[in-house]
Short mmCIF file of C-alpha atoms and ligand atoms in Angstrom, two decimals:
data_model
loop_
_atom_site.label_atom_id
_atom_site.label_comp_id
_atom_site.label_asym_id
_atom_site.label_seq_id
_atom_site.Cartn_x
_atom_site.Cartn_y
_atom_site.Cartn_z
CA MET D 121 83.49 72.88 154.85
CA ASP D 122 80.10 71.99 156.22
CA PHE D 123 78.61 69.91 153.44
CA SER D 124 75.12 68.49 154.00
CA PHE D 125 72.89 66.44 151.74
CA GLU D 126 70.46 69.40 151.40
CA THR D 127 73.24 71.56 149.89
CA VAL D 128 73.38 69.46 146.71
CA PRO D 129 69.82 69.98 145.53
CA THR D 130 69.99 73.71 146.46
CA PHE D 131 73.14 74.08 144.38
CA VAL D 132 71.54 72.22 141.48
CA TRP D 133 68.42 74.37 141.73
CA VAL D 134 70.48 77.55 141.61
CA LEU D 135 72.28 76.26 138.49
CA ILE D 136 69.00 75.35 136.82
CA ALA D 137 67.55 78.76 137.69
CA ILE D 138 70.62 80.56 136.25
CA TYR D 139 70.46 78.46 133.08
CA PHE D 140 66.68 79.10 132.77
CA ILE D 141 67.13 82.89 133.13
CA TYR D 142 69.95 82.76 130.55
CA TRP D 143 67.74 80.69 128.21
CA ILE D 144 64.74 83.00 128.35
CA LYS D 145 66.83 86.17 128.13
CA ASN D 146 68.54 85.01 124.96
CA PRO D 147 66.32 84.45 121.97
CA ARG D 148 66.92 81.16 120.18
CA LEU D 149 67.93 81.22 116.57
CA SER D 150 67.86 78.45 114.04
CA LYS D 151 70.58 77.99 111.47
CA ASN D 152 70.83 80.90 108.96
CA GLU D 153 68.39 83.13 110.85
CA PRO D 154 69.39 86.80 111.14
CA PRO D 155 70.60 88.04 114.55
CA MET D 156 68.10 89.40 117.04
CA VAL D 157 68.16 92.31 119.46
CA PRO D 158 68.70 90.86 122.99
CA TYR D 159 65.41 90.40 124.87
CA LYS D 160 64.40 93.33 127.06
CA ILE D 161 61.93 91.48 129.27
CA PRO D 162 62.33 87.71 129.67
CA ILE D 163 59.85 85.60 127.71
CA ILE D 164 57.82 88.46 126.22
CA GLY D 165 60.98 90.04 124.78
CA HIS D 166 60.02 93.20 122.86
CA THR D 167 56.35 92.45 122.24
CA LEU D 168 55.12 95.54 124.14
CA ASN D 169 57.56 97.97 122.50
CA TYR D 170 56.73 96.52 119.10
CA LEU D 171 53.00 96.99 119.64
CA ILE D 172 53.01 100.37 121.34
CA ASP D 173 56.03 102.22 119.99
CA ALA D 174 57.27 100.41 116.90
CA GLU D 175 58.96 103.53 115.52
CA ASN D 176 61.42 103.92 118.41
CA PHE D 177 61.79 100.17 118.84
CA LEU D 178 63.01 99.84 115.25
CA ILE D 179 65.42 102.75 115.70
CA GLU D 180 66.83 100.89 118.72
CA CYS D 181 67.11 97.67 116.67
CA ARG D 182 68.86 99.60 113.93
CA GLN D 183 71.48 100.78 116.42
CA LYS D 184 72.04 97.35 117.97
CA VAL D 185 71.76 95.05 114.95
CA THR D 186 73.43 96.05 111.73
CA THR D 187 71.81 93.39 109.53
CA ILE D 188 68.25 94.70 109.90
CA ALA D 189 66.69 94.94 106.41
CA GLY D 190 67.05 98.71 106.30
CA ASN D 191 68.67 101.11 103.92
CA GLU D 192 71.67 98.96 102.98
CA ALA D 193 70.51 95.36 103.53
CA ALA D 194 67.02 95.62 102.04
CA HIS D 195 68.40 95.85 98.51
CA GLU D 196 70.25 92.56 99.03
CA VAL D 197 67.13 90.93 100.46
CA TYR D 198 65.00 91.97 97.48
CA LYS D 199 67.65 90.80 95.01
CA HIS D 200 67.63 87.29 96.50
CA ASP D 201 64.02 86.34 96.01
CA ASP D 202 65.04 82.66 96.00
CA THR D 203 66.10 82.95 99.67
CA PHE D 204 63.63 85.58 100.91
CA ASN D 205 60.28 84.44 99.70
CA LEU D 206 57.37 86.88 99.78
CA LEU D 207 54.76 84.14 99.50
CA SER D 208 55.99 82.14 102.47
CA ALA D 209 56.37 85.33 104.54
CA THR D 210 52.77 86.25 103.72
CA ARG D 211 51.66 82.76 104.70
CA ASP D 212 52.15 83.52 108.41
CA THR D 213 51.19 87.17 108.45
CA PHE D 214 48.22 87.03 106.09
CA PRO D 215 47.00 83.40 106.11
CA LEU D 216 44.45 83.87 103.32
CA TYR D 217 45.33 80.43 101.97
CA ARG D 218 43.16 78.97 104.77
CA VAL D 219 40.09 80.16 102.84
CA LEU D 220 41.47 80.70 99.31
CA LYS D 221 43.58 77.60 98.79
CA SER D 222 45.29 78.79 95.61
CA PHE D 223 46.76 81.81 97.43
CA ASP D 224 49.35 79.35 98.71
CA ASN D 225 50.25 78.03 95.29
CA PRO D 226 53.37 79.64 93.77
CA GLU D 227 52.19 78.65 90.26
CA THR D 228 48.89 80.49 90.71
CA MET D 229 50.72 83.54 92.01
CA GLU D 230 52.99 83.49 88.96
CA ARG D 231 49.90 83.37 86.74
CA VAL D 232 48.35 86.28 88.66
CA VAL D 233 51.48 88.37 88.15
CA LYS D 234 51.58 87.46 84.43
CA THR D 235 47.88 88.27 84.08
CA ILE D 236 48.34 91.69 85.70
CA ARG D 237 51.33 92.46 83.47
CA GLU D 238 49.71 91.30 80.21
CA GLY D 239 46.06 91.92 80.94
CA ILE D 240 46.21 95.19 82.90
CA THR D 241 49.56 97.02 82.67
CA ALA D 242 50.08 96.40 78.95
CA LYS D 243 46.49 97.51 78.20
CA LEU D 244 46.46 100.50 80.54
CA PRO D 245 45.88 103.10 77.77
CA LEU D 246 42.77 101.20 76.66
CA TYR D 247 41.35 101.27 80.19
CA THR D 248 41.84 105.00 80.87
CA GLY D 249 38.43 106.17 79.61
CA ARG D 250 36.58 103.38 81.40
CA MET D 251 38.49 103.94 84.62
CA GLN D 252 37.52 107.60 84.55
CA LYS D 253 33.85 106.84 84.00
CA GLN D 254 33.77 104.29 86.82
CA LEU D 255 35.55 106.65 89.21
CA MET D 256 33.03 109.42 88.47
CA ILE D 257 30.15 107.02 89.23
CA SER D 258 31.83 106.25 92.58
CA ILE D 259 32.61 109.89 93.40
CA ASN D 260 29.00 110.92 92.76
CA LYS D 261 27.74 108.03 94.85
CA GLU D 262 30.16 108.23 97.78
CA ILE D 263 30.64 112.01 98.03
CA GLY D 264 28.02 113.58 95.74
CA ASP D 265 26.72 117.10 96.08
CA CYS D 266 28.52 119.09 98.78
CA SER D 267 26.86 122.53 98.40
CA ASN D 268 27.23 122.57 102.16
CA PRO D 269 30.50 121.21 103.57
CA LYS D 270 30.15 117.45 104.16
CA LEU D 271 32.26 115.39 106.55
CA ILE D 272 33.18 112.08 104.93
CA ILE D 273 34.24 109.51 107.52
CA THR D 274 37.02 107.79 105.63
CA ALA D 275 37.32 104.96 108.15
CA ASN D 276 34.01 103.60 106.73
CA GLY D 277 35.84 102.38 103.65
CA ASN D 278 34.24 104.82 101.18
CA PHE D 279 37.46 104.95 99.25
CA SER D 280 37.61 101.15 98.99
CA SER D 281 34.31 101.23 97.09
CA MET D 282 35.64 104.06 94.95
CA ILE D 283 38.70 102.03 94.02
CA ALA D 284 36.77 98.74 93.72
CA ARG D 285 34.51 99.92 90.88
CA PRO D 286 37.20 100.51 88.20
CA VAL D 287 38.97 97.30 89.30
CA ALA D 288 35.72 95.34 88.93
CA ASP D 289 35.25 96.83 85.46
CA ILE D 290 38.70 95.62 84.39
CA LEU D 291 38.10 92.15 85.83
CA GLY D 292 34.72 91.69 84.17
CA GLN D 293 32.60 94.40 82.59
CA GLU D 294 29.27 92.73 83.37
CA ILE D 295 30.03 91.98 87.03
CA SER D 296 31.07 95.59 87.64
CA LYS D 297 27.44 96.65 87.10
CA LYS D 298 26.34 94.67 90.17
CA GLU D 299 26.45 96.76 93.34
CA ASP D 300 26.76 93.68 95.56
CA VAL D 301 29.92 92.66 93.65
CA ILE D 302 31.44 96.13 94.18
CA LYS D 303 30.64 95.82 97.88
CA ALA D 304 32.12 92.30 98.03
CA PHE D 305 35.35 93.53 96.39
CA ALA D 306 35.54 96.62 98.60
CA ASP D 307 34.97 94.69 101.85
CA PHE D 308 36.87 91.49 101.05
CA THR D 309 40.31 92.41 102.43
CA LYS D 310 38.90 94.35 105.39
CA ASP D 311 36.68 91.41 106.41
CA PHE D 312 39.48 88.89 106.12
CA GLY D 313 41.76 91.35 107.91
CA SER D 314 39.42 91.24 110.94
CA ILE D 315 41.31 88.16 112.16
CA LEU D 316 44.52 90.17 112.01
CA ALA D 317 43.10 92.76 114.40
CA ILE D 318 43.89 90.35 117.26
CA PRO D 319 47.12 91.73 118.77
CA PRO D 320 50.07 89.33 118.41
CA ILE D 321 49.97 88.38 122.08
CA PHE D 322 51.23 84.84 121.45
CA SER D 323 54.05 85.93 119.18
CA PHE D 324 56.29 86.33 122.21
CA ILE D 325 56.35 82.56 122.51
CA HIS D 326 56.64 82.05 118.75
CA PRO D 327 55.17 83.95 115.76
CA LYS D 328 53.80 80.64 114.43
CA LEU D 329 51.77 80.17 117.63
CA HIS D 330 50.06 83.50 117.03
CA THR D 331 49.20 82.43 113.47
CA GLN D 332 47.84 79.12 114.81
CA VAL D 333 45.65 80.93 117.36
CA ILE D 334 44.19 83.54 114.99
CA THR D 335 43.45 80.96 112.31
CA LEU D 336 41.77 78.55 114.74
CA PRO D 337 38.23 79.77 113.91
CA LEU D 338 39.02 79.41 110.17
CA ARG D 339 40.06 75.81 110.70
CA PHE D 340 36.76 75.16 112.48
CA GLY D 341 34.86 76.38 109.43
CA TRP D 342 34.35 80.09 110.16
CA ASN D 343 34.87 82.02 106.95
CA PRO D 344 34.71 85.83 107.17
CA ILE D 345 34.79 86.18 103.40
CA GLY D 346 32.54 83.26 102.44
CA LYS D 347 29.62 85.60 101.67
CA HIS D 348 31.74 87.59 99.23
CA VAL D 349 32.82 84.44 97.39
CA ILE D 350 29.15 83.39 97.09
CA THR D 351 28.22 86.84 95.70
CA LEU D 352 30.91 86.72 93.03
CA LYS D 353 30.10 83.13 92.03
CA LYS D 354 26.40 83.99 91.67
CA HIS D 355 27.15 86.74 89.14
CA LEU D 356 30.20 85.19 87.51
CA LYS D 357 28.60 81.90 86.46
CA PRO D 358 26.00 83.34 84.03
CA VAL D 359 28.64 85.70 82.59
CA LEU D 360 31.05 82.85 81.85
CA GLU D 361 28.25 80.71 80.39
CA LYS D 362 26.96 83.49 78.17
CA ARG D 363 30.42 84.32 76.83
CA LEU D 364 31.15 80.66 76.01
CA LYS D 365 27.80 80.34 74.27
CA ASP D 366 28.23 83.58 72.30
CA LYS D 367 31.67 82.47 71.17
CA GLU D 368 30.28 79.18 69.93
CA ILE D 369 27.35 80.75 68.10
CA LEU D 370 29.10 83.83 66.69
CA GLY D 371 32.46 82.27 65.84
CA ASP D 372 34.65 84.89 64.14
CA LYS D 373 31.96 87.52 64.65
CA TYR D 374 32.31 87.29 68.43
CA GLU D 375 33.55 90.62 69.81
CA PRO D 376 35.67 89.82 72.85
CA PRO D 377 35.21 92.25 75.75
CA LEU D 378 38.44 93.77 77.01
CA ASP D 379 38.78 92.44 80.55
CA ILE D 380 40.50 89.81 82.69
CA ILE D 381 37.68 87.26 82.41
CA GLU D 382 38.14 87.26 78.64
CA TYR D 383 41.92 87.12 79.04
CA LEU D 384 41.50 83.96 81.15
CA LEU D 385 38.99 82.35 78.79
CA ASN D 386 41.53 82.72 75.98
CA ASN D 387 44.41 81.46 78.06
CA PRO D 388 45.38 77.80 77.45
CA GLU D 389 45.64 77.28 81.24
CA TYR D 390 42.04 78.40 81.84
CA GLU D 391 40.29 77.49 78.57
CA THR D 392 37.06 75.52 79.00
CA LYS D 393 33.93 74.44 77.18
CA VAL D 394 31.73 74.11 80.28
CA VAL D 395 31.53 75.97 83.55
CA THR D 396 31.82 73.26 86.18
CA ASP D 397 31.81 74.02 89.92
CA ASP D 398 35.56 73.39 90.08
CA TYR D 399 36.16 75.75 87.17
CA LEU D 400 33.98 78.45 88.74
CA ASN D 401 35.86 78.10 92.04
CA GLU D 402 39.21 78.36 90.29
CA ILE D 403 38.32 81.54 88.38
CA CYS D 404 36.63 83.03 91.41
CA GLU D 405 39.72 82.46 93.60
CA PHE D 406 41.94 83.87 90.89
CA LEU D 407 39.91 87.08 90.70
CA PHE D 408 39.88 87.43 94.49
CA ILE D 409 43.68 87.17 94.59
CA ILE D 410 43.81 90.18 92.28
CA ILE D 411 41.25 91.92 94.51
CA VAL D 412 43.23 91.24 97.67
CA THR D 413 46.46 92.58 96.20
CA SER D 414 44.91 95.63 94.56
CA ILE D 415 42.02 97.29 96.37
CA HIS D 416 43.06 97.66 99.99
CA THR D 417 46.59 98.86 99.15
CA THR D 418 45.34 101.36 96.58
CA SER D 419 42.53 102.75 98.72
CA ARG D 420 44.78 103.12 101.81
CA HIS D 421 47.29 105.06 99.73
CA LEU D 422 44.57 107.19 98.12
CA THR D 423 43.02 107.99 101.50
CA SER D 424 46.38 108.86 103.00
CA ALA D 425 47.24 111.09 100.02
CA LEU D 426 43.92 112.93 100.42
CA TYR D 427 44.74 113.62 104.08
CA ASP D 428 48.21 114.81 103.04
CA PHE D 429 46.61 117.18 100.55
CA ALA D 430 43.79 118.34 102.82
CA GLY D 431 46.17 119.25 105.65
CA ARG D 432 48.47 121.40 103.48
CA PRO D 433 46.61 124.53 102.27
CA GLU D 434 49.88 125.92 100.84
CA LEU D 435 49.68 123.27 98.06
CA TRP D 436 46.02 123.60 97.11
CA GLU D 437 46.18 126.40 94.54
CA ASP D 438 49.25 125.08 92.71
CA ILE D 439 48.01 121.52 92.33
CA TYR D 440 44.48 122.68 91.52
CA GLU D 441 45.79 124.92 88.72
CA GLU D 442 47.52 121.95 87.12
CA GLN D 443 44.29 119.93 87.20
CA VAL D 444 42.24 122.76 85.68
CA ARG D 445 44.77 123.23 82.87
CA ILE D 446 44.72 119.52 82.03
CA ASP D 447 40.94 119.33 82.33
CA LYS D 448 40.59 122.16 79.79
CA GLU D 449 43.13 120.57 77.48
CA CYS D 450 41.33 117.22 77.42
CA ASN D 451 37.84 118.66 77.67
CA GLY D 452 37.07 116.44 80.65
CA GLU D 453 38.11 113.19 78.88
CA LEU D 454 41.53 112.14 80.18
CA SER D 455 43.85 110.16 77.93
CA PRO D 456 47.00 108.39 79.22
CA GLN D 457 49.04 111.36 77.93
CA HIS D 458 46.98 113.72 80.07
CA ILE D 459 47.55 111.54 83.14
CA ASP D 460 51.29 111.70 82.37
CA LYS D 461 51.06 115.48 82.31
CA MET D 462 49.87 115.58 85.95
CA MET D 463 53.47 116.00 87.02
CA LYS D 464 52.91 118.03 90.17
CA LEU D 465 50.21 115.63 91.32
CA ASP D 466 52.48 112.67 90.55
CA SER D 467 55.34 114.20 92.51
CA PHE D 468 53.01 115.00 95.42
CA LEU D 469 51.82 111.37 95.42
CA ARG D 470 55.32 109.95 95.43
CA GLU D 471 56.06 112.07 98.49
CA SER D 472 52.82 111.03 100.13
CA PHE D 473 53.65 107.33 99.51
CA ARG D 474 57.19 107.83 100.84
CA ASN D 475 55.78 109.23 104.06
CA PHE D 476 53.14 106.54 104.46
CA GLY D 477 53.54 103.17 106.13
CA THR D 478 57.08 104.04 106.95
CA VAL D 479 57.52 102.25 110.22
CA GLY D 480 58.13 98.81 108.82
CA ARG D 481 56.41 95.82 107.31
CA ILE D 482 55.94 92.28 108.47
CA VAL D 483 58.31 91.11 105.69
CA GLN D 484 60.43 93.37 107.90
CA THR D 485 61.83 95.68 105.35
CA TYR D 486 62.71 98.62 107.57
CA LEU D 487 60.98 101.09 105.29
CA ALA D 488 61.61 104.11 107.52
CA ASP D 489 65.34 103.55 107.25
CA ILE D 490 65.10 103.65 103.45
CA HIS D 491 62.47 106.38 103.05
CA TYR D 492 64.03 108.66 105.65
CA ASN D 493 67.67 108.28 104.67
CA THR D 494 69.48 111.60 104.74
CA THR D 495 71.66 110.87 101.70
CA ALA D 496 68.64 110.82 99.41
CA TYR D 497 66.26 113.15 101.23
CA GLY D 498 68.55 115.70 102.91
CA PRO D 499 69.07 116.59 106.58
CA GLU D 500 65.30 116.74 107.28
CA PRO D 501 64.13 113.53 105.60
CA LYS D 502 60.81 113.51 107.48
CA SER D 503 59.75 116.82 105.90
CA PHE D 504 57.15 116.67 103.14
CA TYR D 505 58.75 117.68 99.81
CA PRO D 506 55.82 117.69 97.35
CA TYR D 507 58.02 118.42 94.33
CA HIS D 508 61.02 116.23 95.14
CA GLY D 509 59.95 113.76 92.43
CA LEU D 510 59.32 116.54 89.91
CA GLU D 511 62.71 118.16 90.48
CA ASN D 512 64.55 114.84 90.27
CA ASN D 513 62.48 113.24 87.53
CA PHE D 514 61.21 110.37 89.75
CA ALA D 515 57.69 109.21 88.92
CA ALA D 516 55.42 107.88 91.70
CA SER D 517 55.37 104.40 90.10
CA LYS D 518 59.15 104.21 89.64
CA THR D 519 60.90 101.96 92.14
CA ASP D 520 64.46 102.84 93.12
CA LYS D 521 66.89 102.19 95.94
CA ASN D 522 65.50 105.08 98.00
CA TYR D 523 61.82 104.38 97.34
CA PHE D 524 60.35 101.01 98.29
CA THR D 525 56.60 101.72 98.33
CA PHE D 526 56.11 99.12 95.61
CA GLY D 527 58.94 96.81 96.66
CA SER D 528 61.93 96.28 94.45
CA GLY D 529 63.56 94.02 91.88
CA LYS D 530 61.96 91.06 90.16
CA ARG D 531 59.06 90.85 92.60
CA ALA D 532 58.20 94.56 92.60
CA CYS D 533 54.46 95.22 92.52
CA PRO D 534 53.17 94.44 89.00
CA GLY D 535 50.06 96.57 89.57
CA ARG D 536 51.86 99.80 90.42
CA PHE D 537 51.28 101.55 87.08
CA PHE D 538 47.57 100.85 87.27
CA ALA D 539 47.45 101.85 90.97
CA VAL D 540 49.18 105.19 90.40
CA ASN D 541 47.01 106.00 87.36
CA GLU D 542 43.88 105.15 89.29
CA ILE D 543 44.88 107.30 92.28
CA LYS D 544 45.94 110.19 90.02
CA THR D 545 42.70 110.09 88.04
CA CYS D 546 40.65 109.94 91.23
CA MET D 547 42.51 112.82 92.90
CA HIS D 548 42.36 114.86 89.69
CA LYS D 549 38.57 114.59 89.63
CA LEU D 550 38.20 115.19 93.37
CA ILE D 551 40.46 118.27 93.39
CA LEU D 552 38.65 119.68 90.35
CA ASN D 553 35.26 119.29 91.95
CA TYR D 554 35.78 119.92 95.66
CA HIS D 555 37.64 121.92 98.25
CA ILE D 556 39.05 119.23 100.56
CA LYS D 557 40.00 120.04 104.17
CA THR D 558 40.72 118.25 107.40
CA PRO D 559 38.30 119.08 110.24
CA SER D 560 41.14 120.66 112.27
CA GLY D 561 42.53 122.55 109.26
CA LYS D 562 45.88 120.93 110.04
CA ILE D 563 47.82 117.81 109.08
CA GLU D 564 46.21 114.84 110.84
CA LYS D 565 48.33 112.13 112.43
CA LYS D 566 48.40 108.65 110.87
CA ILE D 567 47.38 105.72 113.02
CA HIS D 568 49.88 102.97 113.79
CA TYR D 569 49.06 99.37 114.73
CA GLY D 570 52.46 97.93 115.56
CA THR D 571 54.42 98.46 112.37
CA ILE D 572 51.36 98.91 110.17
CA ALA D 573 50.31 102.45 109.31
CA MET D 574 46.77 103.46 108.49
CA PRO D 575 45.44 106.81 107.28
CA PRO D 576 44.05 109.16 109.95
CA ASP D 577 40.40 108.56 110.90
CA THR D 578 39.18 112.12 111.57
CA GLY D 579 37.31 112.27 108.28
CA LEU D 580 37.69 114.78 105.46
CA ILE D 581 35.49 117.80 104.68
CA PHE D 582 34.37 118.12 101.06
CA GLU D 583 32.75 121.27 99.66
CA ASN D 584 31.73 121.95 96.04
CA ARG D 585 34.08 124.25 94.14
CA LYS D 586 32.71 126.96 91.95
CA LYS D 587 33.69 125.41 88.61
CA ASN D 588 37.15 126.31 87.26
CA LYS D 589 37.60 129.39 89.39
CA ILE D 590 41.33 130.26 89.28
C1 HEM Q 807 49.15 101.93 96.04
C2 HEM Q 807 48.86 100.68 95.76
C3 HEM Q 807 49.80 99.51 95.90
C4 HEM Q 807 50.89 99.36 96.70
C5 HEM Q 807 51.47 100.37 97.69
C6 HEM Q 807 51.44 98.04 96.44
C7 HEM Q 807 52.58 97.55 97.05
C8 HEM Q 807 53.09 96.29 96.81
C9 HEM Q 807 54.29 95.77 97.43
C10 HEM Q 807 55.16 96.52 98.43
C11 HEM Q 807 54.47 94.51 96.97
C12 HEM Q 807 55.59 93.55 97.37
C13 HEM Q 807 56.72 93.73 96.40
C14 HEM Q 807 58.01 93.11 96.85
O1 HEM Q 807 58.01 92.35 97.81
O2 HEM Q 807 59.03 93.41 96.22
C15 HEM Q 807 53.39 94.21 96.06
C16 HEM Q 807 53.21 93.02 95.42
C17 HEM Q 807 52.16 92.74 94.59
N1 HEM Q 807 51.19 93.62 94.16
FE1 HEM Q 807 51.01 95.55 94.71
N2 HEM Q 807 50.67 97.42 95.50
C18 HEM Q 807 49.67 98.28 95.13
C19 HEM Q 807 48.68 98.05 94.18
C20 HEM Q 807 48.53 96.87 93.47
C21 HEM Q 807 47.54 96.65 92.44
C22 HEM Q 807 46.53 97.69 91.95
C23 HEM Q 807 47.70 95.36 92.01
C24 HEM Q 807 46.92 94.60 90.96
C25 HEM Q 807 46.30 95.14 89.96
C26 HEM Q 807 48.80 94.77 92.77
C27 HEM Q 807 49.25 93.48 92.64
C28 HEM Q 807 50.34 92.95 93.31
C29 HEM Q 807 50.78 91.56 93.19
C30 HEM Q 807 50.10 90.46 92.38
C31 HEM Q 807 51.92 91.43 94.00
C32 HEM Q 807 52.78 90.17 94.20
C33 HEM Q 807 53.94 90.22 93.24
C34 HEM Q 807 54.80 88.97 93.23
O3 HEM Q 807 54.57 88.08 94.04
O4 HEM Q 807 55.70 88.92 92.38
N3 HEM Q 807 49.28 95.73 93.63
N4 HEM Q 807 52.57 95.33 95.96
#
């Protein structure tokens, strides 16, 4: 065999090249990480498929990897909240802790959950009247008189303001009267989310690198939500000071307002005699955590439900009739019992939620696999069954193994009862007052950014109804 000196390095180079190709074609896993679908394109793996066609990409993953958190495995994942931690998953995908430090603190998050359960969910019946009033203020402001059909461009966040007003009222009655606070609450998540609009182009090297890149401006002092924090602090400080003073002067005669600020002032963890800067920051951050978890989610689901309604003329009369009947029964003043009686609307909403955001989520619950499983939803699981919930006695706020809109298990969304009541009340009033259509007269397509679904952006046409004509 003709063996020259040059042959050795060539041979070594070929070996190195083969090893390198093998290395980049096979994703690297640390101990205890779930298996991955083999890379399609070296280095960038599946980044393009994930961004452009997440729906089909996840179907492919489902076929190749059985442990994806889909219909069977997701239940196990949600049961083991000690191993699969929502907070640390959110840390990378929604790095709010860079500007709201306490968002990263598990203790604060526990207190937020407790506050929502005790201060909102448990008091829901007491908030119904106020919620209704606040929603009507928003509806008149954002949609108003539509004697002539009016196109409302939903992408402008009108529904965030609509949802923000009742939430502000529950957080602090005085601050909800300030229009700049409503705007701050409505825009907060969207403005922070602007950093997430950068496509995950560095994720193909490592997801953490993408997080590092998008948060770089935040680490250099840029704060997209700083102005909202300043607005809230400006209005919150005098409210806190006045309440502390009133309590001191009035003693037993002090009439505590029913809201979260008062709940915190009476809570041993947040009791104070003076409003220092540190105290103000702490309360302000706490309120913004509730804002971030409540407004964007609720307004996205409300908007999507309105599109689902507007694109399905066959449902209009039936659901409208239910609203008129309840409106007559309560004489325009809804009580919690009346909201419970909106059974067709509730069932319609559950179906709208099931069909929304169903591609997947960054926590990587494969929602489509759960929400479109044929065992629960029949051979055509992607069809819209407005009365599936009604026929099976499943309420829109009820979590179960085939319905993960609000998560599952111990960490299921604590605000879901409030969210569903708010959306139902809002839709009840909108359907009573307006004909609502899509511009095309058909069902509009949702928009997908990777695995995240957003409502369509064509806008909705509102036109005044002739009162109670059925
Ligand atoms: C339609 C509206 C809403 C949707 C679709 C929604 C959905 C969710 C989901 C999927 C989770 C994660 C649950 C899990 O991982 O098991 C969650 C958590 C949470 N949600 Fe909601 N949510 C909504 C409205 C609200 C509202 C109005 C509030 C507050 C009033 C709220 C407060 C929270 C909080 C604090 C958590 C974290 C729970 C924890 O860490 O234990 N959500 N939500």
